[in-house]
CSV table of C-alpha atoms in Angstrom, one decimal:
chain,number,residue,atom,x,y,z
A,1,UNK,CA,0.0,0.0,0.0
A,2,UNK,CA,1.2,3.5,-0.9
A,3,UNK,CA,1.1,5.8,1.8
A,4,UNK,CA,2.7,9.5,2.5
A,5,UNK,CA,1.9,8.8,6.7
A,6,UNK,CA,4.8,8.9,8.7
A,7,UNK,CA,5.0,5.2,9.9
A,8,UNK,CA,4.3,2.1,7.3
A,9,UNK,CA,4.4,-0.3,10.9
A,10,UNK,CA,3.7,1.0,14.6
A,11,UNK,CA,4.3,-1.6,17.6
A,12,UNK,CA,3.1,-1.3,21.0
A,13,UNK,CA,4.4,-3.3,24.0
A,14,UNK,CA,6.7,-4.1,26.3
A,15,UNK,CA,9.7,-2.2,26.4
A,16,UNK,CA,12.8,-4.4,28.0
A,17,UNK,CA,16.3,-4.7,27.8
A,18,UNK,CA,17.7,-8.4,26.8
A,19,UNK,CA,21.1,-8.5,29.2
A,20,UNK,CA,22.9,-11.5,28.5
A,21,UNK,CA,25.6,-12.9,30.1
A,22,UNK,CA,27.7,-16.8,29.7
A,23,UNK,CA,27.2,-18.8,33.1
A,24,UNK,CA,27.9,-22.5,34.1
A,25,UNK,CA,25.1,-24.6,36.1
A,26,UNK,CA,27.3,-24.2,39.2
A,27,UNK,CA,26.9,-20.5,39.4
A,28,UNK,CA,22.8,-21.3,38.1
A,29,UNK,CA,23.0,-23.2,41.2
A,30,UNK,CA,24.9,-21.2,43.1
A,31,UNK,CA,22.1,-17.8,42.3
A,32,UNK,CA,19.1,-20.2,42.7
A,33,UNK,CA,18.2,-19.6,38.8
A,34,UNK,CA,16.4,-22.2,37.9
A,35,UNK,CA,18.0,-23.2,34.3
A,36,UNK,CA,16.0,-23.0,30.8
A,37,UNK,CA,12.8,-21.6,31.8
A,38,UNK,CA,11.9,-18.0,31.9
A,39,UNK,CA,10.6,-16.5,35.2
A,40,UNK,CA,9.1,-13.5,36.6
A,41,UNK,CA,11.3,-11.7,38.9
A,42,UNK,CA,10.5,-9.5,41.7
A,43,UNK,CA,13.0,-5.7,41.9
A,44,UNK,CA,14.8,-6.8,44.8
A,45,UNK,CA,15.7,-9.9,42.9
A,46,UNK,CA,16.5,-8.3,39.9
A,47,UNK,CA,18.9,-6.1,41.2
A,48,UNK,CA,21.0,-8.7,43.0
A,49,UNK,CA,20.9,-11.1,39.7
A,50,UNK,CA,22.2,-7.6,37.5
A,51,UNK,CA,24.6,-7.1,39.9
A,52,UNK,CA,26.1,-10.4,39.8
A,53,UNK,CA,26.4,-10.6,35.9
A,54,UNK,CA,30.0,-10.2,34.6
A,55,UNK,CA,30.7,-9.7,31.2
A,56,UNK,CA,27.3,-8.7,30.4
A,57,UNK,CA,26.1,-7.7,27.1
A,58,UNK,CA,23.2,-5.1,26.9
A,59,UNK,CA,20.1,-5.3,23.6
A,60,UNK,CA,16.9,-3.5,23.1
A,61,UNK,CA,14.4,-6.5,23.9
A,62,UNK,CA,10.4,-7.2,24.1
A,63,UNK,CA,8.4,-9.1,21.7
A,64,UNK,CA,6.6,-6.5,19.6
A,65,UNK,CA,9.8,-4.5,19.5
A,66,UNK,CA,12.0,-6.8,18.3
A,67,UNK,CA,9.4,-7.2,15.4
A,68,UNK,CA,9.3,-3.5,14.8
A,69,UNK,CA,12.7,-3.8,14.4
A,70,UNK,CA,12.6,-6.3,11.7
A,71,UNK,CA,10.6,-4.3,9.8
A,72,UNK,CA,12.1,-1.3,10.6
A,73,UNK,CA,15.7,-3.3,9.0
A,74,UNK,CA,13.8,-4.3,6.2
A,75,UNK,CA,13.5,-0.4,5.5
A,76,UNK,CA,9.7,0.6,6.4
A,77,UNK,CA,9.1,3.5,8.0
A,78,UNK,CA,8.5,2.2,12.0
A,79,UNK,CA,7.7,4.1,15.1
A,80,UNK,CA,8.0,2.1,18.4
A,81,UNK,CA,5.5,2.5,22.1
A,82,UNK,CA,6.8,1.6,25.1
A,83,UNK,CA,7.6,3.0,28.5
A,84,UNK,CA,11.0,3.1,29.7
A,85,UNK,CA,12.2,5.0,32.9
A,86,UNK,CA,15.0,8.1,32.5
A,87,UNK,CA,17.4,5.9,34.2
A,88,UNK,CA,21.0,4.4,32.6
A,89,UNK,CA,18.6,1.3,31.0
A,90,UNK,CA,15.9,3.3,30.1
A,91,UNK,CA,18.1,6.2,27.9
A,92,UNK,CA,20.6,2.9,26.6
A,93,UNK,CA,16.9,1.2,25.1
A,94,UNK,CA,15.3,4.7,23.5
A,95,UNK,CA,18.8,5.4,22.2
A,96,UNK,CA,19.1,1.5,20.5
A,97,UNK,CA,15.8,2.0,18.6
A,98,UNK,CA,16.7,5.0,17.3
A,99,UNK,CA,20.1,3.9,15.9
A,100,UNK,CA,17.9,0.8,14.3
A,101,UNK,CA,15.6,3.2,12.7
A,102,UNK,CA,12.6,2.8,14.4
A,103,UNK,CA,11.3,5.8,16.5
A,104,UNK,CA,10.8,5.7,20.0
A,105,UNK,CA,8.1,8.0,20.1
A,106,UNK,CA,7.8,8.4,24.0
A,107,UNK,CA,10.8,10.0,26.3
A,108,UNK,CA,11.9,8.3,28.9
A,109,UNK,CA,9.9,9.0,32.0
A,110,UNK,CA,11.7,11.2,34.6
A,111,UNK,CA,11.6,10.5,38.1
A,112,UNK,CA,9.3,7.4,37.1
A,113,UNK,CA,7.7,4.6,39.6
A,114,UNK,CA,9.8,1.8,38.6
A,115,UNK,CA,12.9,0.9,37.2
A,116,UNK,CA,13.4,0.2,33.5
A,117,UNK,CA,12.1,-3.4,32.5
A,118,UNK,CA,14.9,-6.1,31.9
A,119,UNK,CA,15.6,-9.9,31.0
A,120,UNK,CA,18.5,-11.4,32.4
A,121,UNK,CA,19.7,-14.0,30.6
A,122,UNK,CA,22.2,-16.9,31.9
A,123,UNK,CA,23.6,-18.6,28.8
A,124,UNK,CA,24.5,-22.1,29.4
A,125,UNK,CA,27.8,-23.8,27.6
A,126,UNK,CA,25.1,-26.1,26.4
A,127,UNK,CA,23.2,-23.2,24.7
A,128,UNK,CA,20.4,-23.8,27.2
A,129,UNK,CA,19.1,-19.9,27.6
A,130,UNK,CA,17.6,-19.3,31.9
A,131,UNK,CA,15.8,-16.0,31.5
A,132,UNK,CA,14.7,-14.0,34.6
A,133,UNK,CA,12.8,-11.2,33.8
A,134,UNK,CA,11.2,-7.9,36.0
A,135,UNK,CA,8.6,-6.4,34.1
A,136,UNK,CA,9.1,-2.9,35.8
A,137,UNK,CA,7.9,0.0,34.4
A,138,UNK,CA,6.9,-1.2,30.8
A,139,UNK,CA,4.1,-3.1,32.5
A,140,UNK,CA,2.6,0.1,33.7
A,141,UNK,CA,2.1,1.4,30.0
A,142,UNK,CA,-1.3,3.1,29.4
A,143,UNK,CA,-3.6,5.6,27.4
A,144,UNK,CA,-1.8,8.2,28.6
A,145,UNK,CA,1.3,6.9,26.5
A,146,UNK,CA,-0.4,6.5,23.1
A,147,UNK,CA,-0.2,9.8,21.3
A,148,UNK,CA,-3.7,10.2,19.2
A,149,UNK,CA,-1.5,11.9,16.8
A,150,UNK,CA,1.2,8.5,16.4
A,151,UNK,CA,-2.4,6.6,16.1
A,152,UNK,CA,-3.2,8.5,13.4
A,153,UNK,CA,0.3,8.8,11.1
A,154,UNK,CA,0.5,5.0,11.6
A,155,UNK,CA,-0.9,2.7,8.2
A,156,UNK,CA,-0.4,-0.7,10.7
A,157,UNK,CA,-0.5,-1.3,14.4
A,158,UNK,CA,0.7,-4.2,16.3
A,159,UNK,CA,-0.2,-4.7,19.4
A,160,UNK,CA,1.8,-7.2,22.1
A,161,UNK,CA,-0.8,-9.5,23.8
A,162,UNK,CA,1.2,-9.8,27.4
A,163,UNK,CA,0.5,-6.0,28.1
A,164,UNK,CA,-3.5,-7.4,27.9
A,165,UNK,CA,-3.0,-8.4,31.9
A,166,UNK,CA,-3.7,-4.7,33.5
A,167,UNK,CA,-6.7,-2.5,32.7
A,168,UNK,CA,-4.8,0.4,31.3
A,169,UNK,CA,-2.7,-1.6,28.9
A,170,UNK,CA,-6.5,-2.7,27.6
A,171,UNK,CA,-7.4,1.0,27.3
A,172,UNK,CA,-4.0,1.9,25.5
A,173,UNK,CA,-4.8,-0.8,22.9
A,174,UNK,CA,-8.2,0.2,22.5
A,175,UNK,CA,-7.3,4.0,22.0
A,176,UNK,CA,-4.4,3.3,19.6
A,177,UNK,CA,-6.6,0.7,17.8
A,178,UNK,CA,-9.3,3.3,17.5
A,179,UNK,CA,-7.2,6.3,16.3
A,180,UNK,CA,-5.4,4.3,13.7
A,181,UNK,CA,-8.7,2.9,12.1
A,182,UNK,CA,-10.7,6.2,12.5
A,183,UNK,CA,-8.0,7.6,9.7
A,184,UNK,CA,-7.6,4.9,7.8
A,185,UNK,CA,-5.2,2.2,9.2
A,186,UNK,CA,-5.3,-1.1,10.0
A,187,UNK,CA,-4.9,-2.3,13.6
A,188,UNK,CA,-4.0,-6.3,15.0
A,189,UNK,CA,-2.4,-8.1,17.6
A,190,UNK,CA,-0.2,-11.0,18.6
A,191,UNK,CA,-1.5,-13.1,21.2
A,192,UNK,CA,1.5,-13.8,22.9
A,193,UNK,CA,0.8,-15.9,25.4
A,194,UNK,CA,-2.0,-18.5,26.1
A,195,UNK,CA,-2.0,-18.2,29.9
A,196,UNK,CA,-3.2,-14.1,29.4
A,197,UNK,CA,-6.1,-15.4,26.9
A,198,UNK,CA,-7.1,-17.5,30.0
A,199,UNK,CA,-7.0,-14.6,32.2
A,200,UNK,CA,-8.9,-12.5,30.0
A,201,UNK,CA,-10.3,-14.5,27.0
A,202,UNK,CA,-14.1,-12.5,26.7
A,203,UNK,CA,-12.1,-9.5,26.7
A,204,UNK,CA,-10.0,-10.6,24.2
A,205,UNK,CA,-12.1,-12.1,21.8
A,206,UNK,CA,-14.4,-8.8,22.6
A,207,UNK,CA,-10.9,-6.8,21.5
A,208,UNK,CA,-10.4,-9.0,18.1
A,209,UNK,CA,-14.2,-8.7,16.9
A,210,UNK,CA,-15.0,-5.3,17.8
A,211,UNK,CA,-11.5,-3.4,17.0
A,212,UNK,CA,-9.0,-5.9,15.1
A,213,UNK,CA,-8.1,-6.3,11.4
A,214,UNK,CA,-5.4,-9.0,12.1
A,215,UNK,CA,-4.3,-11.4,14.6
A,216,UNK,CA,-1.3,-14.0,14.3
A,217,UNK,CA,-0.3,-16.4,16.4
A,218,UNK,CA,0.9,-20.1,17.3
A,219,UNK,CA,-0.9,-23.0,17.3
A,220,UNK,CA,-1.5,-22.8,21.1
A,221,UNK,CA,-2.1,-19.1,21.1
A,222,UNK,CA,-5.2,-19.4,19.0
A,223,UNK,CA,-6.3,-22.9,20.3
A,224,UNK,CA,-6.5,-21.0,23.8
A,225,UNK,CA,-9.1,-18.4,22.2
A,226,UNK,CA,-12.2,-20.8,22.1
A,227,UNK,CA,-10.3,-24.8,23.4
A,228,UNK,CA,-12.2,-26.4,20.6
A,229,UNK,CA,-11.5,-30.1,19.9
A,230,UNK,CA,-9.4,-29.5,17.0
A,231,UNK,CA,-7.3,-26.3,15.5
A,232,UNK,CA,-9.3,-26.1,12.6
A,233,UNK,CA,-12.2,-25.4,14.6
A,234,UNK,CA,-10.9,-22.4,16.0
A,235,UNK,CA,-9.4,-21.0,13.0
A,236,UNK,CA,-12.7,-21.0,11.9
A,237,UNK,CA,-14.4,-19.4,14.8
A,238,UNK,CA,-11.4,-17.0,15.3
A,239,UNK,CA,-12.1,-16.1,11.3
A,240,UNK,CA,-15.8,-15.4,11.8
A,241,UNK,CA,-14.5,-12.4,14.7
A,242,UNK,CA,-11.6,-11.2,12.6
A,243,UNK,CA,-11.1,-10.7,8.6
A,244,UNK,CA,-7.5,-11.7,8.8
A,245,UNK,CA,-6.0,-14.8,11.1
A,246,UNK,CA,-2.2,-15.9,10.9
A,247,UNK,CA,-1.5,-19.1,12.5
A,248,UNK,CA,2.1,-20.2,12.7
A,249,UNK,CA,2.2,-24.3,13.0
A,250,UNK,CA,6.0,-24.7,14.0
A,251,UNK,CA,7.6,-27.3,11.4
A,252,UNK,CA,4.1,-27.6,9.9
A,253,UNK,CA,4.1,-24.2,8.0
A,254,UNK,CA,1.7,-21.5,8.4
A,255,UNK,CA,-2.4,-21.0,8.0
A,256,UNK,CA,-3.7,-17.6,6.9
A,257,UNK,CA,-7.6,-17.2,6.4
A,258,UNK,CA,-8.1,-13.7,4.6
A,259,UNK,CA,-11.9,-12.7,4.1
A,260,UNK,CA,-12.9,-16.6,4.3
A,261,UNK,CA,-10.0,-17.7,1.8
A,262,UNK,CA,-7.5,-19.9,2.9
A,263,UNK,CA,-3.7,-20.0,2.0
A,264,UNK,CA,-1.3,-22.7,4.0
A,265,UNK,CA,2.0,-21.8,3.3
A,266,UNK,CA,5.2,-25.0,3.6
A,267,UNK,CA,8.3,-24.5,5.7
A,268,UNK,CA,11.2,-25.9,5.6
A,269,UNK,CA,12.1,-27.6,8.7
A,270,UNK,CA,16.0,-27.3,10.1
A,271,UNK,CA,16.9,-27.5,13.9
A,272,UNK,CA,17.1,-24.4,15.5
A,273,UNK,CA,20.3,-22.7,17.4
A,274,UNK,CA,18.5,-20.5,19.4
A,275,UNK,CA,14.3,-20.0,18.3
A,276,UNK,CA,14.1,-17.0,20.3
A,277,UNK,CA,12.6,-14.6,18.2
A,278,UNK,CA,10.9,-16.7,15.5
A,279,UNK,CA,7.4,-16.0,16.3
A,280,UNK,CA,8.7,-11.9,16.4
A,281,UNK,CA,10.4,-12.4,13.1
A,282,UNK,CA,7.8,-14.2,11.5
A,283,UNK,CA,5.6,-11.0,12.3
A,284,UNK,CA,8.0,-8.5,10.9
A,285,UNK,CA,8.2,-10.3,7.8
A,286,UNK,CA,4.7,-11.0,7.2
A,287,UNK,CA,3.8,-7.3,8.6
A,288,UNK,CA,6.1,-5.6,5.3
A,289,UNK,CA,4.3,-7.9,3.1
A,290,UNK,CA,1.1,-6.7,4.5
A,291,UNK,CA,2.8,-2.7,4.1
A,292,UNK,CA,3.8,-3.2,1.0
A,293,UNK,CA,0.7,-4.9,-0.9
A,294,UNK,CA,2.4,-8.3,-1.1
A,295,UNK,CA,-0.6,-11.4,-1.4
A,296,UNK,CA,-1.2,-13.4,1.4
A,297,UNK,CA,1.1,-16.6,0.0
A,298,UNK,CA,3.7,-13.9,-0.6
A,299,UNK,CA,3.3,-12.5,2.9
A,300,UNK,CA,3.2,-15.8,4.3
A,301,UNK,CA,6.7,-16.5,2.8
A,302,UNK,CA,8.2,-13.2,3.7
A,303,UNK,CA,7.3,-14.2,7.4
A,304,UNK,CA,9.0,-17.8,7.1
A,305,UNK,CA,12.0,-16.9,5.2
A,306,UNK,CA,12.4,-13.9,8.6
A,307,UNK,CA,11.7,-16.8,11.1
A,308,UNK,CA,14.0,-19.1,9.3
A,309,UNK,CA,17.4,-16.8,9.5
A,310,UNK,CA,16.6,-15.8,13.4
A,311,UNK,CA,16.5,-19.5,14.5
A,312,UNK,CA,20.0,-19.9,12.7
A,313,UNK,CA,21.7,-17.9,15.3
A,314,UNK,CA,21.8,-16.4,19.1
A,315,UNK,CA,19.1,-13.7,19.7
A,316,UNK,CA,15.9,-12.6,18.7
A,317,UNK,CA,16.9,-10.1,15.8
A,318,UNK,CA,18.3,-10.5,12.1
A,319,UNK,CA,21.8,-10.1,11.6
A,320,UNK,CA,21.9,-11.3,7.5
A,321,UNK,CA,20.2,-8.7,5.4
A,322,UNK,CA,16.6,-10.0,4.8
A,323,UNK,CA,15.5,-8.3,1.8
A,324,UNK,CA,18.7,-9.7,-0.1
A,325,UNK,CA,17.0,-13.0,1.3
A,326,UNK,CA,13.8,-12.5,0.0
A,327,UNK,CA,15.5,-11.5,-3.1
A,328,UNK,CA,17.2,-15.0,-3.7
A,329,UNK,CA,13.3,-16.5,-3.0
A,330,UNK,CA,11.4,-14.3,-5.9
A,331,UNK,CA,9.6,-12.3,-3.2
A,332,UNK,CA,11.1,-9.0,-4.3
A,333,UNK,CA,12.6,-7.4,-7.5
C-alpha cells in the first residue's frame, strides 16, 4: 500500500532490555536460577541477579519490538510505544531504537515509579538460555502513553498480547486501535501468550471482533481463544471475529484465512540454534508484506523466510540482510 503517513508499521508493547551474560550450572545453582525456563522476577531480585552478571552484554528487547525492528531493518518506516524509565537502562533502550531506525516515540519518564524493565539472561555452555525477567515500568504502559497523533500517522499497528494483563494496557490498545482505524489504518495483535487469553479471554475475543483487522499467532495461542476439539475449529471461529487470522504451526508451515480464503504456506524444517525470536520475526516479515501490498502466499513466505534466519543464530533479531533473502526467494525485485 502507498502511503505518504509517517509510519508504514507501529508496535506497541513491552519495552525491556535483553542483558545476557555466559554462566555455568554451578553458578545457576549457586544464584538459585532455575535453568532453561523464563521466570518472573520481583525488583529486589532483579537487582541482585544484575549485579552479579559479569561480562554482560546489553540489547533493546520485548516481543513487539523486536518485530518492529525487523521491519524497521527491512527499511519501512517504523515508530515504536513503550515506557521506559529516565534511568542508565531506560536512555541505553530509546537510544538503540533510534540507531535501528525505528522511532521511539515516547521520552523516557523522569523520576518514574519503577525501574526500567529487563531480561537477564544466563547462557549455558550447552546453549540452554535461563531468563529472569522484571517487568518494571513497561508493564505500567497506558492511554496516557499512546499519542492520538502516532495513532493517526500510523498505516499498521501491532499490538503485544502480554501487556492485555492490566486495565490500562487494555485502554491503551483500545485508543491506539481506534485512532489508527478512524483515519484509515489497519490495527491487530499477537496473542502472545495463552495463559493471558485464559486470564482474560471474553475481553480478548471482545478486542479482536469489535477493533481488530489481524491477529497472528501459534498454534497454542489461537487454540486457547475458544479450546475447541481441534485447530481447525478455531481457525474458523477466530475467522468469523476477525477478517484476517495468521496461524504459525511450528515445522508444519503457516495457515492464513483472509476474508474466508485460505492459504497454508510449507516450511522448511532445520533445527534451530536459538528459536528465540521466530514468532517476532515471522511477524516483521509478514507485517512488510502486509505494508507493502504483497498477497497473502507472498506474505506468508516473507514471514518464514524472517523466522527461518533468526532461528539460525543467538538472539531474537536478524543479523543477515533479509531483503537480499527475499531477493534470492522471488519475493522481491
Amino acid at each position: 500500500m502507498t502511503s505518504t503517513k509517517k509510519y508504514q508499521v507501529v508496535g506497541i508493547g513491552n519495552a525491556i532490555v535483553d542483558v545476557l551474560t555466559r554462566s555455568d550450572d554451578t553458578f545457576l545453582d549457586h544464584m538459585g536460577i532455575e535453568k532453561g525456563i523464563m521466570q518472573l522476577v520481583e525488583r529486589e531480585r532483579a537487582e541482585q541477579l544484575y549485579g552479579a552478571m559479569e561480562g554482560r552484554v546489553q540489547a533493546p528487547g520485548g516481543s513487539v519490538a523486536n518485530t518492529i525492528a525487523g521491519i524497521g531493518a527491512l527499511g519501512l518506516r517504523t515508530g515504536f510505544v513503550g515506557r521506559v524509565r529516565d534511568d542508565a537502562l531506560g536512555r541505553f533502550y530509546a537510544e538503540a531504537m533510534e540507531k535501528d531506525g525505528t522511532d521511539f516515540v515516547n521520552p523516557p519518564v523522569e523520576g518514574g515509579e519503577l525501574p526500567s524493565s529487563r531480561c537477564m539472561i544466563f547462557v549455558s555452555p550447552d546453549g540452554e538460555r535461563s531468563m529472569n525477567t522484571y517487568l518494571g515500568i513497561s508493564a505500567e504502559l497506558g492511554p496516557e502513553d499512546v499519542s492520538d497523533e502516532v495513532g493517526a500517522q500510523a498505516e499498521i499497528v501491532f499490538l503485544e498480547g502480554y501487556l492485555f494483563d492490566k486495565p490500562k494496557g487494555k485502554e491503551a490498545f483500545t485508543r491506539m486501535a481506534r485512532t489508527c482505524r478512524a483515519a484509515g489504518g489497519m490495527a491487530g495483535i499477537a496473542i502472545s501468550d495463552p495463559f493471558c487469553v485464559e486470564r482474560h479471554r471474553d475481553d480478548f475475543l471482545k478486542l479482536i471482533a469489535n477493533e481488530m483487522d489481524y491477529v497472528i499467532g501459534n498454534e497454542a495461542e489461537i487454540r486457547s481463544l475458544y479450546q475447541d476439539d481441534s485447530l481447525e475449529a478455531d481457525l474458523a471461529r477466530v475467522a468469523e471475529l476477525c477478517p484476517l487470522v495468521v496461524c504459525t504451526r511450528s515445522g508444519d508451515g503457516v495457515t492464513i484465512i483472509h476474508n474466508g480464503e485460505r492459504t497454508d504456506v510449507p516450511v522448511t524444517k532445520v533445527v534451530p540454534v536459538d528459536a528465540t525470536g521466530a514468532g517476532d520475526q515471522f511477524a516483521a516479515g509478514f507485517l512488510y508484506g502486509l505494508a507493502t501490498g504483497a498477497d497473502m502466499a507472498t506474505a506468508g513466505r516473507m514471514g518464514t523466510v524472517a523466522a527461518s534466519e533468526v532461528i539460525g543464530h543467538m538472539g531474537p533479531r536478524p543479523e543477515a540482510d533479509i531483503r537480499a533473502l527475499f531477493r534470492r526467494e522471488g519475493l522481491i525485485d
